[in-house]
mmCIF file of N, CA, C and O and ligand atoms in Angstrom:
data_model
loop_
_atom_site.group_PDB
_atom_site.id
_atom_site.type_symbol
_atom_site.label_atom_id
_atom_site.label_comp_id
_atom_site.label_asym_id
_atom_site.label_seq_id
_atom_site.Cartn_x
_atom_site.Cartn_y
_atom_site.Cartn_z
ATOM 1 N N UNK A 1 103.226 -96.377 -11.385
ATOM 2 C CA UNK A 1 103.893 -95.575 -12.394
ATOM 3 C C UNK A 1 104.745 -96.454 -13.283
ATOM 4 O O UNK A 1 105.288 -97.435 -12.774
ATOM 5 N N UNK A 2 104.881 -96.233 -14.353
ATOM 6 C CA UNK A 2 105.350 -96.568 -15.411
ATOM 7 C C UNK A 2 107.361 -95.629 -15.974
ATOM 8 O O UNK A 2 107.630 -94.523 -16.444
ATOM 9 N N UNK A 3 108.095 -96.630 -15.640
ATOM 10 C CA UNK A 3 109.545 -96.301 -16.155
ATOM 11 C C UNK A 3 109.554 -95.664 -17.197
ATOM 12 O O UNK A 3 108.620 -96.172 -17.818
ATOM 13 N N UNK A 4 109.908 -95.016 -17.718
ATOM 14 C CA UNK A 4 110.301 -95.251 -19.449
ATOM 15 C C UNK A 4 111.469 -96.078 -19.988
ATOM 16 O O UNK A 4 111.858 -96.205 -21.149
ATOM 17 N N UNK A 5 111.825 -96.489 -19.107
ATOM 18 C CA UNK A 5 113.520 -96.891 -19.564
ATOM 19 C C UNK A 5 112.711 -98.789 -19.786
ATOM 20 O O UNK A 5 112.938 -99.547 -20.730
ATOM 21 N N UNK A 6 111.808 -99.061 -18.597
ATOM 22 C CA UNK A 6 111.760 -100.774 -18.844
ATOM 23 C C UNK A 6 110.236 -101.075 -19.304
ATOM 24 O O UNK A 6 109.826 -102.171 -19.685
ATOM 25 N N UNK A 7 109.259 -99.539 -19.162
ATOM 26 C CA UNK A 7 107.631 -99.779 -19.118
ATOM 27 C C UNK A 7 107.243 -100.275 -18.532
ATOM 28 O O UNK A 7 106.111 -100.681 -18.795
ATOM 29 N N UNK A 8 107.823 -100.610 -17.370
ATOM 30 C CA UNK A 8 106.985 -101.709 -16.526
ATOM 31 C C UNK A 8 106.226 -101.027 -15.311
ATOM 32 O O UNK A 8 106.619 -100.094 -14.611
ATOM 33 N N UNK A 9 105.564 -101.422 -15.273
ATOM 34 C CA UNK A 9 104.204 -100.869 -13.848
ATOM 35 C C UNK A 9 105.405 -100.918 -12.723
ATOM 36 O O UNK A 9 106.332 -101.709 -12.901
ATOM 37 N N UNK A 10 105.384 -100.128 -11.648
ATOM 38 C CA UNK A 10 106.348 -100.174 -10.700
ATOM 39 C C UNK A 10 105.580 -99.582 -9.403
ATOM 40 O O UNK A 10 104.738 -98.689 -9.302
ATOM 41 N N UNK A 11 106.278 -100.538 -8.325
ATOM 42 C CA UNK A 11 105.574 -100.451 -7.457
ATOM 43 C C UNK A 11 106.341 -99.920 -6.274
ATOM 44 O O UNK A 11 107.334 -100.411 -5.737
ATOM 45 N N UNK A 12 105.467 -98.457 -5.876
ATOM 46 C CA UNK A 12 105.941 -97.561 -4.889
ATOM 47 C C UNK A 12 105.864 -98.152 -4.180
ATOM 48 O O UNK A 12 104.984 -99.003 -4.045
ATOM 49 N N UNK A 13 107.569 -97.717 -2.802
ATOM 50 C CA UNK A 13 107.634 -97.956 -1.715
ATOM 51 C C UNK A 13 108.819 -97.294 -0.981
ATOM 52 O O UNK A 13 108.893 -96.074 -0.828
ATOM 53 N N UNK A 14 109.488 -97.933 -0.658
ATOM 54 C CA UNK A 14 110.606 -96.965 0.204
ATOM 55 C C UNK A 14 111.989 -97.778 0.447
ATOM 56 O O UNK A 14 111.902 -98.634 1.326
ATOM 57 N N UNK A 15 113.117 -97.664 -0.120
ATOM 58 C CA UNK A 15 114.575 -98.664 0.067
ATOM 59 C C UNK A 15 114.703 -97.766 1.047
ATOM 60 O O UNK A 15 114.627 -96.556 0.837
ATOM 61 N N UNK A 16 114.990 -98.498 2.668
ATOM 62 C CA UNK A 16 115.619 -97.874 3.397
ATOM 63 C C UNK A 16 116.890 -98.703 4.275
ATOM 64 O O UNK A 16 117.219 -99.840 3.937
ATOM 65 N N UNK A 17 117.527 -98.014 5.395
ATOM 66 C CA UNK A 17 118.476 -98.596 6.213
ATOM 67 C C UNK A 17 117.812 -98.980 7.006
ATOM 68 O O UNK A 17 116.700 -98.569 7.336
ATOM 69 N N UNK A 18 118.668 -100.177 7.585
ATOM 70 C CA UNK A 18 118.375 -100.771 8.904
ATOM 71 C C UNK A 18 119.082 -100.599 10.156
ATOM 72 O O UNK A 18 120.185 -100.058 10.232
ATOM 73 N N UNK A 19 118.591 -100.953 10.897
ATOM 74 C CA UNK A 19 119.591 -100.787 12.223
ATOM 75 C C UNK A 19 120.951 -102.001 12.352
ATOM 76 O O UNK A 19 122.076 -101.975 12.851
ATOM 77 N N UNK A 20 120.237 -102.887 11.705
ATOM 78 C CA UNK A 20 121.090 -104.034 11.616
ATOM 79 C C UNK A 20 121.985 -103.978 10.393
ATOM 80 O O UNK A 20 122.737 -104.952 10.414
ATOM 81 N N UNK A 21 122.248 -102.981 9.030
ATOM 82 C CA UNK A 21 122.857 -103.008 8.603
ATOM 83 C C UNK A 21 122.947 -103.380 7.277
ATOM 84 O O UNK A 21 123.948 -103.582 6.589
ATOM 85 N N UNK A 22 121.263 -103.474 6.888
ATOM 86 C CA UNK A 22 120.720 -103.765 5.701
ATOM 87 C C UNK A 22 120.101 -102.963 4.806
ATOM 88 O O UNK A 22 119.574 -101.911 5.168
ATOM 89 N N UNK A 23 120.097 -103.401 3.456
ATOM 90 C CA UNK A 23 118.380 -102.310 2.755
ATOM 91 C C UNK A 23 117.684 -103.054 3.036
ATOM 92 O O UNK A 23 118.075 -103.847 3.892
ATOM 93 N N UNK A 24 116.678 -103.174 2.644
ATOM 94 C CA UNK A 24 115.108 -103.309 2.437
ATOM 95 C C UNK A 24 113.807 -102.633 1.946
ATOM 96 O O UNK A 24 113.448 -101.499 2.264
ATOM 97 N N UNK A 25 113.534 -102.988 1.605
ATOM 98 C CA UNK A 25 111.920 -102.238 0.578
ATOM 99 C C UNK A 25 111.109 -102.376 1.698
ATOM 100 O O UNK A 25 111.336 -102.939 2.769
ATOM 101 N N UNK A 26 109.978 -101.688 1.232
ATOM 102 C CA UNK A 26 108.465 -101.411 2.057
ATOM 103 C C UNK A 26 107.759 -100.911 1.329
ATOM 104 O O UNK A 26 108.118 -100.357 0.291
ATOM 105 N N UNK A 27 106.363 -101.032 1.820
ATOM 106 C CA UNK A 27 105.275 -100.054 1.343
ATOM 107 C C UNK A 27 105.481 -98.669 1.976
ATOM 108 O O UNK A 27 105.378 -97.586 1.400
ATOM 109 N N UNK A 28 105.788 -98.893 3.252
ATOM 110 C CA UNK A 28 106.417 -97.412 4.331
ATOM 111 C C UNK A 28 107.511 -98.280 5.210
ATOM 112 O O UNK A 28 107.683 -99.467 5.483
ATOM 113 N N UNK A 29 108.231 -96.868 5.534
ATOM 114 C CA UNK A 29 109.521 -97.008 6.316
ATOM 115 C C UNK A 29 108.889 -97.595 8.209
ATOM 116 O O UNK A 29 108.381 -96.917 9.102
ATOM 117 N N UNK A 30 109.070 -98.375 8.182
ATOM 118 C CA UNK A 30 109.127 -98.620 9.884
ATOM 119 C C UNK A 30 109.667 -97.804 10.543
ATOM 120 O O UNK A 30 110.688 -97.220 10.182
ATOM 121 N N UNK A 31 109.006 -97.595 11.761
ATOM 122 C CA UNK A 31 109.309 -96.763 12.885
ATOM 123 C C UNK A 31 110.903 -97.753 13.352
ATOM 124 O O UNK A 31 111.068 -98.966 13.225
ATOM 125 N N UNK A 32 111.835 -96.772 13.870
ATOM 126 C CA UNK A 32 113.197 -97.003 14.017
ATOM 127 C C UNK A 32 113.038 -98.482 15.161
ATOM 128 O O UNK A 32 113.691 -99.521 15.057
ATOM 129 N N UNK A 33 112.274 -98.257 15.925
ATOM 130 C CA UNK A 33 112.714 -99.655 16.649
ATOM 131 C C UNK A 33 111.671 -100.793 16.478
ATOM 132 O O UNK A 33 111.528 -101.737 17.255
ATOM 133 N N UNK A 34 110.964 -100.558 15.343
ATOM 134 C CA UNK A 34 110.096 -101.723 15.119
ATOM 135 C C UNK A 34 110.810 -102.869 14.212
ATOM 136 O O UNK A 34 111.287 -102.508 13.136
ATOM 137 N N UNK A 35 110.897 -104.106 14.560
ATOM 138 C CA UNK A 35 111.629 -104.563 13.355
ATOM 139 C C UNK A 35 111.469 -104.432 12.240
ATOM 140 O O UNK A 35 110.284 -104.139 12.081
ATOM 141 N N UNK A 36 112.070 -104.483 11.144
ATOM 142 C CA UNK A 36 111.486 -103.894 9.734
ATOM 143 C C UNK A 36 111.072 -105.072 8.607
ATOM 144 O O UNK A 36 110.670 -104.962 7.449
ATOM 145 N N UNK A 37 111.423 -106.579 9.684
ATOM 146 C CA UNK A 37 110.875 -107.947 9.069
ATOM 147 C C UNK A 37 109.184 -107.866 8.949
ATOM 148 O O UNK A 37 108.478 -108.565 8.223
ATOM 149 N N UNK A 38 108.839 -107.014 9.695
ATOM 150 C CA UNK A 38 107.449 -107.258 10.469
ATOM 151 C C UNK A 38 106.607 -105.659 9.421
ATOM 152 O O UNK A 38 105.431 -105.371 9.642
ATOM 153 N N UNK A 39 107.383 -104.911 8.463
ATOM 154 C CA UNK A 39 106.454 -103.988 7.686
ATOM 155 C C UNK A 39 105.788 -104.393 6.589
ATOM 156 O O UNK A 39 106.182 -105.306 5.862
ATOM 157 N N UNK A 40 104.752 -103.740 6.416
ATOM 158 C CA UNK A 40 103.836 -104.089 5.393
ATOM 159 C C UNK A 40 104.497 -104.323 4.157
ATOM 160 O O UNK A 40 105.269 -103.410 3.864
ATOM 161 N N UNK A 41 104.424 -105.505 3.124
ATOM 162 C CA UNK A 41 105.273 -105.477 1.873
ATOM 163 C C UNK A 41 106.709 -105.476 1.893
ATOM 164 O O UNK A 41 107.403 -105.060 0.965
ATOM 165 N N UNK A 42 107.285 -106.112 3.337
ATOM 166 C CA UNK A 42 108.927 -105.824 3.429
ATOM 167 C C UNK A 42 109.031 -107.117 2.152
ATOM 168 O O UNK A 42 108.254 -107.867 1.562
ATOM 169 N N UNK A 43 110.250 -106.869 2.175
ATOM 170 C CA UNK A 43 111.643 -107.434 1.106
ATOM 171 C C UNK A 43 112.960 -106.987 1.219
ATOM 172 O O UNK A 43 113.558 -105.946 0.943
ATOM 173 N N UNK A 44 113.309 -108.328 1.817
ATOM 174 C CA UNK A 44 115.172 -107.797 1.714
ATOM 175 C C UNK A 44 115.864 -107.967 0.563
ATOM 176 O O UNK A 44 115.920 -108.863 -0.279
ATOM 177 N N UNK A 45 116.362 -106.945 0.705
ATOM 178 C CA UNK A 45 117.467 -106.428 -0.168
ATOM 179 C C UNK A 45 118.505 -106.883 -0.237
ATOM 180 O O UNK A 45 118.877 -107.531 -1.215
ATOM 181 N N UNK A 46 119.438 -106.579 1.103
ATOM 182 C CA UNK A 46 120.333 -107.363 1.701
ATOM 183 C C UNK A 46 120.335 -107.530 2.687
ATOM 184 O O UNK A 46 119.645 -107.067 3.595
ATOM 185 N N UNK A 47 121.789 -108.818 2.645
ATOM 186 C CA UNK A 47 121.903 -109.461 3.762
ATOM 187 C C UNK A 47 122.370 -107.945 4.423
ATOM 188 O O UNK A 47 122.858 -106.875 4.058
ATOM 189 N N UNK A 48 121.597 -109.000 6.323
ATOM 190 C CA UNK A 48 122.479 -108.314 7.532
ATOM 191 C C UNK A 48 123.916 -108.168 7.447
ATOM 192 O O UNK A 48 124.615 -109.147 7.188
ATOM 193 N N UNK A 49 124.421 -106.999 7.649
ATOM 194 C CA UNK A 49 125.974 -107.124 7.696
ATOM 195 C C UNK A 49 126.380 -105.829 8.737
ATOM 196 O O UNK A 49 126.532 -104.658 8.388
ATOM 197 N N UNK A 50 126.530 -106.466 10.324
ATOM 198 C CA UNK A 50 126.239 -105.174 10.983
ATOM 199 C C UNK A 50 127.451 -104.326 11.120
ATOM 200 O O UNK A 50 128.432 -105.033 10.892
ATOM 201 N N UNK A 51 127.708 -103.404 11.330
ATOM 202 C CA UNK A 51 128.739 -102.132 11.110
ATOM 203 C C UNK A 51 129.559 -102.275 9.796
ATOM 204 O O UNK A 51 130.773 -102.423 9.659
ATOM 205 N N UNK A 52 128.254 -102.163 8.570
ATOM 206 C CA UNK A 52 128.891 -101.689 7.360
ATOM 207 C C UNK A 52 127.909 -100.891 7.046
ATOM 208 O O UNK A 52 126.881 -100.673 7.689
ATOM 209 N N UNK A 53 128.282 -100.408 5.932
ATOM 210 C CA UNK A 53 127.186 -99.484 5.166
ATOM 211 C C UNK A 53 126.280 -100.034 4.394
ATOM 212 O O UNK A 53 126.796 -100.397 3.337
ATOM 213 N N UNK A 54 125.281 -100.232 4.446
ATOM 214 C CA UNK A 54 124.322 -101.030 3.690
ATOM 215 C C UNK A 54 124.404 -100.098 2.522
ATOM 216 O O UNK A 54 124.402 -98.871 2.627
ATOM 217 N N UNK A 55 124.509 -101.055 0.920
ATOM 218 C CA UNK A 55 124.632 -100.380 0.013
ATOM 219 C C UNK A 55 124.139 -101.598 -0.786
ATOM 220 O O UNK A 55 124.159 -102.734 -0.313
ATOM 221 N N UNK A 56 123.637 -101.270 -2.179
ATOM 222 C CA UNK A 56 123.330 -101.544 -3.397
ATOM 223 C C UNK A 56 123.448 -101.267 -4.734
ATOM 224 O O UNK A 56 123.172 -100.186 -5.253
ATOM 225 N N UNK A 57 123.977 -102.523 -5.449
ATOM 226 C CA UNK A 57 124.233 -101.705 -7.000
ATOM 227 C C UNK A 57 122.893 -100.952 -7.554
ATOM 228 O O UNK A 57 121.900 -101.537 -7.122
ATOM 229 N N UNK A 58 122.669 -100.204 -8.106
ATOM 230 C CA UNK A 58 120.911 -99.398 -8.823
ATOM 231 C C UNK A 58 121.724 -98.967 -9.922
ATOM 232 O O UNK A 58 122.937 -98.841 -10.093
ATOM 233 N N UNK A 59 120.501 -98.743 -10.747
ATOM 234 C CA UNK A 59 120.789 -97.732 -11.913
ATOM 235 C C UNK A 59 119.462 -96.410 -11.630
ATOM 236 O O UNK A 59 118.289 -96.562 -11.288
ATOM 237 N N UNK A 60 120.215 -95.179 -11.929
ATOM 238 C CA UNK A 60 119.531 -94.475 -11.712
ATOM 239 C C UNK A 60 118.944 -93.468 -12.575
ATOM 240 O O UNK A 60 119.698 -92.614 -13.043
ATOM 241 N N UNK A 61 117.598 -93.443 -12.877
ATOM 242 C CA UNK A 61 117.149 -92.026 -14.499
ATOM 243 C C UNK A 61 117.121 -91.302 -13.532
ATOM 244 O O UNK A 61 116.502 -91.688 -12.540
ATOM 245 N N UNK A 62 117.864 -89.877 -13.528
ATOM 246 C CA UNK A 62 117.586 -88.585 -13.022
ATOM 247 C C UNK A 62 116.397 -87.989 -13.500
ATOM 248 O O UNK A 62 115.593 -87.502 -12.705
ATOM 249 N N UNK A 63 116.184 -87.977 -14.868
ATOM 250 C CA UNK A 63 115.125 -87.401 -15.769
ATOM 251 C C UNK A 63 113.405 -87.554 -15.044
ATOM 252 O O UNK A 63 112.518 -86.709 -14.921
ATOM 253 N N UNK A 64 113.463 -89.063 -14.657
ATOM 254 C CA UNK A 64 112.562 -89.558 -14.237
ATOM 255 C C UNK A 64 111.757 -89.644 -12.744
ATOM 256 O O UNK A 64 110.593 -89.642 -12.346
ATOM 257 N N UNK A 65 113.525 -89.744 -12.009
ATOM 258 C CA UNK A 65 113.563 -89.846 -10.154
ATOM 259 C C UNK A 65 113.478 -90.929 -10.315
ATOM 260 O O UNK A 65 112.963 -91.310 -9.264
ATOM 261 N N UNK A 66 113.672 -92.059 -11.130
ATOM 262 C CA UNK A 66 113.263 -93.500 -11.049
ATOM 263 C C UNK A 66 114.915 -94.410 -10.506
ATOM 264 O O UNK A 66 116.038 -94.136 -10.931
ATOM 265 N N UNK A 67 114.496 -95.704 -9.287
ATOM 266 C CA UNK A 67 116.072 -95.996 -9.238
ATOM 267 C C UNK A 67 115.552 -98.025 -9.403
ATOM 268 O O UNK A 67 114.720 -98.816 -8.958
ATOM 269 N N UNK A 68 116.412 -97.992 -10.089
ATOM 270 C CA UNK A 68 115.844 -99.804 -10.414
ATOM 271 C C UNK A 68 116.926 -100.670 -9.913
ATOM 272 O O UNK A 68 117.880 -100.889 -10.660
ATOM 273 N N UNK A 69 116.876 -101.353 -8.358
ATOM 274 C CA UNK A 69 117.811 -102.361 -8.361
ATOM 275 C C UNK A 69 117.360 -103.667 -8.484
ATOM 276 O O UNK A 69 116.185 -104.035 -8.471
ATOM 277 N N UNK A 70 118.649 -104.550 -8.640
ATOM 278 C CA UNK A 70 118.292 -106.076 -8.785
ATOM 279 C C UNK A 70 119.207 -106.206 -7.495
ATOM 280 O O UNK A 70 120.277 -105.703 -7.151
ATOM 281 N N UNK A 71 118.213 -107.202 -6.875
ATOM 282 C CA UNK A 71 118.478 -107.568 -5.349
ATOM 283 C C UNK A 71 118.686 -109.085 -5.417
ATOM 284 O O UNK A 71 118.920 -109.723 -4.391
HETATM 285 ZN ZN1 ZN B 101 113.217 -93.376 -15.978
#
């Protein structure tokens, strides 16, 4: 799918939490106790930082559902 805000081809997947305290991207969310180094298309987001809230700056189009971070 295509932004409107940057046009750029964008590639579905899933920012989720970790157990350890991170985001990370995927193609799909890992099962909770699989490591999430080891999912198809992972990419960290961020660093491990354990008992915080894993968070990220994004910008977000409501219009669209589209959320674009720089990691
Ligand atoms: Zn948009």
């Amino acid at each position: 799918m295509k932004c409107p805000n940057c046009g750029q081809e964008m590639r579905p997947g899933f920012l989720f939490s970790t157990k350890d305290g991170a985001l990370s991207f995927a193609d799909e969310v890992p099962s909770w106790l699989r490591n999430a180094k080891h999912a198809e298309g992972f990419v960290k987001v961020t660093e491990v930082r354990p008992n915080h809230r894993a968070s990220i700056d994004a910008q977000c189009c409501e219009a669209c559902r589209t959320i674009v971070i720089n990691y």
